[in-house]
Amino acid sequence: MAKGAFGRRDFLKKAVATAGQVVAEVTAGASVKEKIPVKATKKVNFLRPPGAVEEESFLELCTRCDDCINACTYHSIKRASERDVEGTPVIRPREMPCYLCEDLSCIKACKTGALIPVKREKVKMGVAKIKKKRCSAWDGQPCQYCVTKCPLSEEAIYLDDFKPVIREEKCTGCGVCEQICLTVNQSAPITITPARYL
């Protein structure tokens, strides 16, 4: 047999072996991903409606009935599409924050105990955080939208030397500041950390 034939045969053997190794690695990687628990995946930035019980209990009690969604005056509450929480009510601050309406109609609409009565100022959907390096006001520019639009202005957020400061213990995490911040900043320096991640 010609010398070149051995070269081609060796090349083909190595190519097949390499392809098999790649397939094995990809398959192994896929099985590892499937075993990763939901809590270990990337955090999803949605809030639960006012009065939501602890997340594990919420998922057990919520029947995906849409009553709280239909009761929301501002259409802030939407149905989740994420795996394991699909169909449950969520609020995405950047799309439409919670305006903490006086009667908290979403809580009144819930018949299963997933949302429980709470005073407006005691709602805890999350906590706002300010990245000062990206904040216009902290950079010396006149801006106080987050303070003036906050439903609990001067309680949850206030100005100190024309710079916004958040009182975390008073912040409800409604997301109004995050949404309004996006109207004057390309990347909102204010973000809400959902209560389940606190």
XYZ file of N, CA and C in Angstrom:
594
model
N 0.859 -1.201 0.000
C 0.000 0.000 0.000
C 0.891 1.246 0.000
N 0.445 2.259 -0.708
C 1.249 3.476 -0.832
C 1.377 4.189 0.502
N 2.496 4.906 0.650
C 2.779 5.608 1.897
C 1.710 6.651 2.219
N 1.190 7.313 1.163
C 0.169 8.351 1.364
C -1.111 7.790 1.946
N -1.431 6.529 1.658
C -2.657 5.909 2.158
C -2.634 5.821 3.665
N -1.472 5.468 4.242
C -1.346 5.400 5.700
C -1.561 6.773 6.318
N -1.055 7.794 5.643
C -1.218 9.159 6.141
C -2.685 9.548 6.200
N -3.421 9.200 5.136
C -4.855 9.529 5.104
C -5.613 8.731 6.142
N -5.242 7.445 6.286
C -5.925 6.579 7.259
C -5.720 7.110 8.677
N -4.457 7.471 9.017
C -4.164 8.015 10.349
C -4.934 9.310 10.584
N -4.983 10.147 9.541
C -5.696 11.420 9.657
C -7.182 11.174 9.960
N -7.792 10.229 9.225
C -9.214 9.927 9.423
C -9.472 9.360 10.820
N -8.581 8.491 11.288
C -8.735 7.932 12.636
C -8.723 9.036 13.689
N -7.747 9.944 13.558
C -7.627 11.037 14.520
C -8.840 11.955 14.463
N -9.346 12.204 13.247
C -10.514 13.084 13.071
C -11.739 12.482 13.743
N -11.950 11.169 13.539
C -13.098 10.487 14.141
C -12.982 10.486 15.662
N -11.771 10.230 16.178
C -11.538 10.214 17.627
C -11.807 11.589 18.235
N -11.344 12.638 17.558
C -11.552 14.002 18.047
C -13.029 14.353 18.062
N -13.737 13.992 16.991
C -15.177 14.270 16.905
C -15.920 13.549 18.031
N -15.530 12.304 18.296
C -16.162 11.541 19.377
C -15.935 12.179 20.731
N -14.725 12.688 20.937
C -14.397 13.345 22.209
C -15.226 14.609 22.393
N -15.386 15.389 21.321
C -16.188 16.624 21.386
C -17.630 16.303 21.736
N -18.201 15.281 21.072
C -19.586 14.876 21.349
C -19.731 14.451 22.802
N -18.767 13.677 23.303
C -18.809 13.208 24.700
C -18.776 14.379 25.667
N -17.904 15.369 25.378
C -17.787 16.532 26.271
C -19.058 17.369 26.269
N -19.638 17.553 25.070
C -20.882 18.335 24.968
C -22.006 17.645 25.710
N -22.104 16.310 25.529
C -23.147 15.542 26.204
C -22.986 15.614 27.713
N -21.744 15.478 28.175
C -21.480 15.563 29.618
C -21.855 16.927 30.147
N -21.514 17.970 29.383
C -21.848 19.329 29.793
C -23.338 19.533 29.904
N -24.099 18.969 28.945
C -25.557 19.114 28.960
C -26.149 18.449 30.181
N -25.633 17.246 30.541
C -26.188 16.555 31.697
C -25.891 17.296 32.986
N -24.716 17.957 33.035
C -24.371 18.733 34.228
C -25.315 19.913 34.360
N -25.607 20.595 33.248
C -26.496 21.754 33.275
C -27.884 21.361 33.757
N -28.348 20.190 33.316
C -29.687 19.738 33.704
C -29.786 19.510 35.204
N -28.668 19.185 35.846
C -28.684 18.874 37.272
C -28.522 20.104 38.163
N -28.205 21.264 37.553
C -28.030 22.478 38.351
C -29.374 22.886 38.943
N -29.467 23.054 40.254
C -30.738 23.448 40.848
C -31.119 24.860 40.442
N -32.416 25.147 40.462
C -32.918 26.446 40.035
C -32.276 27.571 40.828
N -32.058 27.377 42.129
C -31.510 28.430 42.985
C -30.079 28.794 42.591
N -29.405 27.898 41.864
C -28.019 28.169 41.487
C -27.928 28.907 40.161
N -29.044 29.036 39.437
C -29.030 29.725 38.165
C -28.993 31.231 38.380
N -28.788 31.973 37.298
C -28.680 33.423 37.376
C -29.934 34.024 37.997
N -29.731 35.016 38.854
C -30.858 35.674 39.508
C -31.739 36.372 38.479
N -33.040 36.224 38.645
C -33.984 36.852 37.733
C -34.581 38.068 38.420
N -34.537 39.195 37.736
C -34.947 40.442 38.372
C -36.448 40.704 38.254
N -37.230 39.955 39.008
C -38.645 40.295 39.120
C -39.006 40.373 40.592
N -40.055 41.110 40.871
C -40.547 41.255 42.234
C -41.859 40.503 42.360
N -42.191 40.106 43.570
C -43.515 39.575 43.851
C -44.412 40.761 44.235
N -45.718 40.628 44.049
C -46.624 41.730 44.415
C -46.576 42.025 45.912
N -47.098 43.178 46.326
C -47.138 43.520 47.749
C -47.808 42.423 48.574
N -47.279 42.200 49.760
C -47.882 41.229 50.664
C -47.516 39.785 50.394
N -46.632 39.544 49.414
C -46.267 38.161 49.079
C -45.565 37.490 50.258
N -45.966 36.252 50.531
C -45.320 35.481 51.591
C -43.958 35.005 51.088
N -43.182 34.364 51.945
C -41.858 33.842 51.580
C -41.986 32.967 50.326
N -40.977 33.026 49.460
C -41.061 32.452 48.121
C -41.512 30.997 48.063
N -40.958 30.147 48.901
C -41.328 28.729 48.852
C -42.809 28.545 49.158
N -43.296 29.246 50.167
C -44.721 29.176 50.517
C -45.572 29.809 49.426
N -45.057 30.890 48.841
C -45.792 31.573 47.773
C -46.066 30.612 46.619
N -45.042 29.870 46.217
C -45.197 28.947 45.090
C -46.173 27.819 45.409
N -46.297 27.470 46.678
C -47.252 26.434 47.081
C -48.678 26.979 47.122
N -48.829 28.225 47.563
C -50.157 28.805 47.750
C -50.746 29.431 46.493
N -49.896 29.976 45.630
C -50.393 30.663 44.435
C -50.978 29.656 43.442
N -52.211 29.904 43.020
C -52.892 28.994 42.087
C -52.827 29.475 40.641
N -52.110 30.552 40.387
C -52.003 31.133 39.034
C -53.381 31.540 38.498
N -54.221 32.055 39.388
C -55.602 32.398 39.019
C -55.716 33.736 38.290
N -54.693 34.560 38.366
C -54.657 35.893 37.735
C -55.522 36.938 38.435
N -56.087 36.622 39.595
C -56.952 37.598 40.279
C -56.184 38.868 40.643
N -54.967 38.720 41.146
C -54.178 39.907 41.519
C -53.762 40.695 40.278
N -53.493 39.975 39.193
C -53.116 40.625 37.931
C -54.275 41.481 37.422
N -55.466 40.908 37.446
C -56.648 41.629 36.963
C -57.035 42.791 37.877
N -56.681 42.696 39.150
C -57.053 43.741 40.113
C -56.097 44.928 40.091
N -54.912 44.755 39.507
C -53.896 45.813 39.534
C -54.291 46.993 38.641
N -54.523 48.121 39.267
C -54.953 49.332 38.566
C -53.940 49.802 37.531
N -52.661 49.674 37.831
C -51.605 50.183 36.953
C -51.076 49.137 35.971
N -51.639 47.941 36.005
C -51.171 46.835 35.147
C -49.685 46.549 35.388
N -49.298 46.685 36.635
C -47.901 46.436 37.013
C -47.612 44.941 37.133
N -48.627 44.164 37.487
C -48.429 42.732 37.732
C -48.642 41.956 36.439
N -47.676 41.124 36.112
C -47.716 40.308 34.886
C -47.566 38.835 35.249
N -47.775 37.970 34.265
C -47.568 36.533 34.460
C -46.119 36.195 34.110
N -45.475 35.453 34.984
C -44.078 35.062 34.754
C -43.992 34.002 33.661
N -42.900 34.037 32.915
C -42.678 33.034 31.876
C -41.485 32.137 32.193
N -40.758 32.478 33.269
C -39.569 31.701 33.625
C -39.923 30.307 34.134
N -39.015 29.377 33.894
C -39.179 28.003 34.349
C -39.361 27.956 35.864
N -40.230 27.104 36.320
C -40.515 26.849 37.734
C -41.381 27.924 38.399
N -41.527 29.080 37.774
C -42.428 30.102 38.324
C -43.445 30.533 37.268
N -43.499 29.805 36.179
C -44.365 30.178 35.057
C -45.818 30.367 35.498
N -46.394 31.467 35.067
C -47.792 31.742 35.372
C -48.024 32.462 36.683
N -46.997 32.568 37.509
C -47.164 33.257 38.794
C -47.055 34.767 38.581
N -47.644 35.559 39.470
C -47.614 37.015 39.309
C -46.267 37.627 39.663
N -45.781 38.491 38.782
C -44.505 39.171 38.999
C -44.616 40.638 38.595
N -43.701 41.422 39.115
C -43.585 42.836 38.747
C -42.168 43.051 38.242
N -42.050 43.645 37.064
C -40.744 43.963 36.498
C -40.608 45.485 36.504
N -39.868 46.021 37.480
C -39.797 47.471 37.689
C -39.471 48.295 36.446
N -38.601 47.779 35.597
C -38.186 48.563 34.430
C -39.304 48.667 33.405
N -40.233 47.727 33.422
C -41.374 47.785 32.511
C -42.506 48.599 33.133
N -42.895 48.231 34.347
C -43.941 48.942 35.076
C -43.800 48.631 36.563
N -43.375 49.609 37.361
C -43.180 49.363 38.797
C -44.514 49.274 39.533
N -44.448 48.971 40.802
C -45.637 48.981 41.656
C -45.786 50.398 42.212
N -46.975 50.972 42.082
C -47.186 52.337 42.559
C -47.789 52.384 43.963
N -47.807 51.235 44.630
C -48.299 51.167 46.007
C -49.630 51.900 46.171
N -50.612 51.498 45.371
C -51.923 52.147 45.438
C -52.489 52.049 46.859
N -53.278 53.017 47.220
C -53.770 53.150 48.595
C -54.466 51.902 49.122
N -55.282 51.248 48.269
C -56.065 50.101 48.771
C -55.384 48.748 48.551
N -54.214 48.744 47.881
C -53.504 47.485 47.601
C -54.494 46.414 47.127
N -55.143 46.718 46.027
C -56.206 45.861 45.490
C -55.741 44.454 45.147
N -54.470 44.300 44.842
C -53.958 42.963 44.515
C -54.068 42.029 45.714
N -53.784 42.564 46.896
C -53.860 41.745 48.114
C -55.305 41.360 48.403
N -56.204 42.313 48.235
C -57.628 42.033 48.480
C -58.158 40.977 47.525
N -57.600 40.939 46.322
C -58.083 39.988 45.317
C -57.591 38.563 45.563
N -56.516 38.409 46.330
C -55.939 37.081 46.565
C -56.737 36.324 47.615
N -57.226 35.141 47.239
C -58.057 34.332 48.144
C -57.307 33.129 48.715
N -56.044 32.962 48.324
C -55.327 31.743 48.721
C -54.308 31.958 49.837
N -54.035 33.220 50.183
C -53.043 33.491 51.219
C -51.640 33.661 50.683
N -51.479 33.681 49.341
C -50.162 33.933 48.754
C -49.769 35.389 48.971
N -50.776 36.266 48.982
C -50.583 37.679 49.307
C -51.381 37.951 50.577
N -50.709 38.461 51.593
C -51.395 38.698 52.866
C -51.450 40.193 53.179
N -52.478 40.624 53.912
C -52.640 42.056 54.226
C -51.412 42.649 54.913
N -51.061 43.838 54.468
C -49.918 44.555 55.036
C -50.160 46.048 54.827
N -49.674 46.859 55.737
C -49.803 48.305 55.572
C -48.913 48.745 54.423
N -49.368 49.752 53.714
C -48.661 50.257 52.534
C -47.193 50.536 52.828
N -46.910 51.187 53.944
C -45.533 51.556 54.275
C -44.706 50.376 54.780
N -45.357 49.230 55.016
C -44.656 48.046 55.509
C -44.418 47.010 54.410
N -44.840 47.319 53.186
C -44.620 46.409 52.062
C -43.115 46.206 51.890
N -42.709 44.971 51.575
C -41.283 44.690 51.375
C -41.110 43.756 50.173
N -41.145 44.342 48.975
C -40.930 43.563 47.752
C -39.440 43.402 47.461
N -38.657 44.311 48.026
C -37.214 44.314 47.807
C -36.623 45.569 48.407
N -35.405 45.884 47.990
C -34.720 47.087 48.473
C -33.969 47.734 47.316
N -34.096 49.057 47.202
C -33.375 49.804 46.165
C -31.923 50.010 46.573
N -31.052 49.926 45.593
C -29.618 50.168 45.810
C -29.142 51.184 44.776
N -28.288 52.112 45.188
C -27.745 53.120 44.273
C -26.266 52.852 44.019
N -25.908 52.769 42.738
C -24.497 52.684 42.368
C -24.028 54.122 42.161
N -23.428 54.677 43.177
C -23.102 56.105 43.207
C -22.209 56.552 42.050
N -21.328 55.695 41.602
C -20.410 56.062 40.524
C -21.149 56.310 39.208
N -22.360 55.750 39.081
C -23.125 55.912 37.845
C -24.300 56.868 37.996
N -24.468 57.440 39.179
C -25.601 58.314 39.463
C -25.280 59.763 39.102
N -26.151 60.397 38.324
C -25.947 61.787 37.901
C -25.818 62.721 39.095
N -26.704 62.556 40.077
C -26.688 63.440 41.244
C -25.402 63.285 42.042
N -24.918 62.053 42.154
C -23.675 61.820 42.894
C -22.454 62.288 42.096
N -22.696 62.602 40.813
C -21.630 63.123 39.953
C -21.699 64.646 39.867
N -22.554 65.249 40.700
C -22.638 66.699 40.759
C -23.657 67.335 39.840
N -24.436 66.501 39.118
C -25.452 67.043 38.223
C -26.796 67.125 38.953
N -27.584 68.165 38.684
C -28.873 68.294 39.367
C -29.878 67.243 38.906
N -30.242 66.349 39.785
C -31.229 65.304 39.466
C -31.831 64.812 40.773
N -33.153 64.794 40.831
C -33.824 64.286 42.023
C -35.124 63.562 41.682
N -35.194 63.045 40.450
C -36.392 62.335 40.005
C -36.758 61.179 40.935
N -35.757 60.409 41.341
C -36.034 59.236 42.179
C -36.690 59.642 43.496
N -36.279 60.774 44.039
C -36.824 61.241 45.317
C -38.232 61.778 45.138
N -38.432 62.589 44.098
C -39.753 63.207 43.910
C -40.821 62.201 43.491
N -40.437 61.125 42.815
C -41.414 60.140 42.333
C -41.678 58.997 43.319
N -40.833 58.830 44.298
C -40.999 57.740 45.269
C -42.328 57.875 46.015
N -43.139 56.793 46.083
C -44.412 56.850 46.817
C -44.221 57.176 48.302
N -43.034 56.886 48.828
C -42.732 57.186 50.231
C -41.565 58.165 50.309
N -41.622 59.186 49.447
C -40.559 60.181 49.393
C -40.299 60.802 50.756
N -39.016 61.032 51.021
C -38.515 61.572 52.287
C -38.505 60.529 53.412
N -39.168 59.413 53.213
C -39.105 58.319 54.191
C -38.160 57.236 53.689
N -38.468 56.699 52.500
C -37.649 55.632 51.938
C -36.414 56.171 51.223
N -36.539 57.364 50.660
C -35.413 57.981 49.954
C -35.470 59.494 50.174
N -34.310 60.083 50.377
C -34.264 61.528 50.634
C -32.972 62.094 50.039
N -32.898 63.423 49.985
C -31.710 64.083 49.468
C -30.808 64.542 50.607
N -29.539 64.249 50.476
C -28.532 64.729 51.423
C -27.488 65.466 50.593
N -27.453 66.787 50.733
C -26.561 67.614 49.927
C -26.831 67.376 48.427
N -28.128 67.314 48.086
C -28.605 67.125 46.708
C -28.274 65.747 46.128
N -27.937 64.806 46.972
C -27.636 63.440 46.516
C -28.659 62.485 47.141
N -29.225 61.558 46.338
C -30.221 60.630 46.873
C -29.617 59.588 47.812
N -30.292 59.364 48.917
C -29.866 58.361 49.898
C -31.077 57.489 50.217
N -30.883 56.184 50.230
C -31.985 55.253 50.489
C -31.926 54.755 51.924
N -33.073 54.836 52.609
C -33.195 54.203 53.926
C -33.718 52.792 53.670
N -32.821 51.830 53.708
C -33.186 50.458 53.340
C -34.306 49.899 54.205
N -34.324 50.268 55.490
C -35.360 49.736 56.380
C -36.752 50.285 56.046
N -36.795 51.410 55.311
C -38.075 52.017 54.932
C -38.466 51.716 53.490
N -37.494 51.312 52.686
C -37.735 51.069 51.258
C -38.629 49.851 51.061
N -39.653 50.001 50.226
C -40.588 48.897 49.950
C -40.140 48.065 48.756
N -39.206 48.612 47.967
C -38.765 47.900 46.771
C -39.772 47.965 45.641
N -40.565 49.012 45.598
C -41.633 49.123 44.586
C -41.096 49.263 43.170
N -39.893 49.814 43.020
C -39.271 49.923 41.704
C -39.530 51.219 40.961
N -40.289 52.137 41.552
C -40.566 53.414 40.883
C -39.266 54.167 40.612
N -38.365 54.186 41.585
C -37.094 54.899 41.415
C -36.257 54.285 40.296
N -36.269 52.957 40.194
C -35.488 52.287 39.147
C -36.011 52.668 37.764
N -37.328 52.661 37.611
C -37.898 52.990 36.301
C -37.649 54.447 35.926
N -37.881 55.359 36.866
C -37.703 56.786 36.565
C -36.240 57.104 36.310
N -35.357 56.377 36.962
C -33.916 56.582 36.786
C -33.506 56.297 35.343
N -34.171 55.345 34.712
C -33.849 54.984 33.332
C -34.226 56.077 32.339
N -35.093 57.009 32.744
C -35.482 58.081 31.830
C -34.388 59.145 31.700
N -33.456 59.165 32.642
C -32.376 60.166 32.595
C -30.987 59.530 32.536
N -30.920 58.228 32.632
C -29.639 57.519 32.570
C -29.759 56.338 31.611
N -28.720 56.094 30.824
C -28.741 54.968 29.895
C -28.791 53.637 30.647
N -28.048 53.580 31.712
C -28.013 52.382 32.547
C -28.363 52.806 33.966
N -29.508 52.373 34.452
C -30.016 52.868 35.738
C -29.062 52.571 36.884
N -28.582 53.617 37.566
C -27.744 53.403 38.743
C -28.540 52.846 39.907
N -29.878 52.970 39.837
C -30.723 52.425 40.902
C -31.322 51.108 40.433
N -31.135 50.079 41.206
C -31.738 48.776 40.914
C -32.379 48.229 42.188
N -33.361 47.366 42.009
C -34.046 46.757 43.138
C -33.554 45.331 43.331
N -33.129 45.028 44.532
C -32.815 43.648 44.885
C -34.084 43.023 45.444
N -34.647 42.008 44.750
C -35.885 41.391 45.224
C -35.756 40.814 46.636
N -36.846 40.806 47.366
C -36.841 40.354 48.759
C -36.302 38.943 48.907
N -36.549 38.075 47.931
C -36.103 36.678 48.060
C -34.587 36.542 47.983
N -33.895 37.589 47.568
C -32.436 37.553 47.494
C -31.771 38.331 48.628
N -32.551 38.916 49.500
C -31.978 39.714 50.585
C -31.440 38.816 51.694
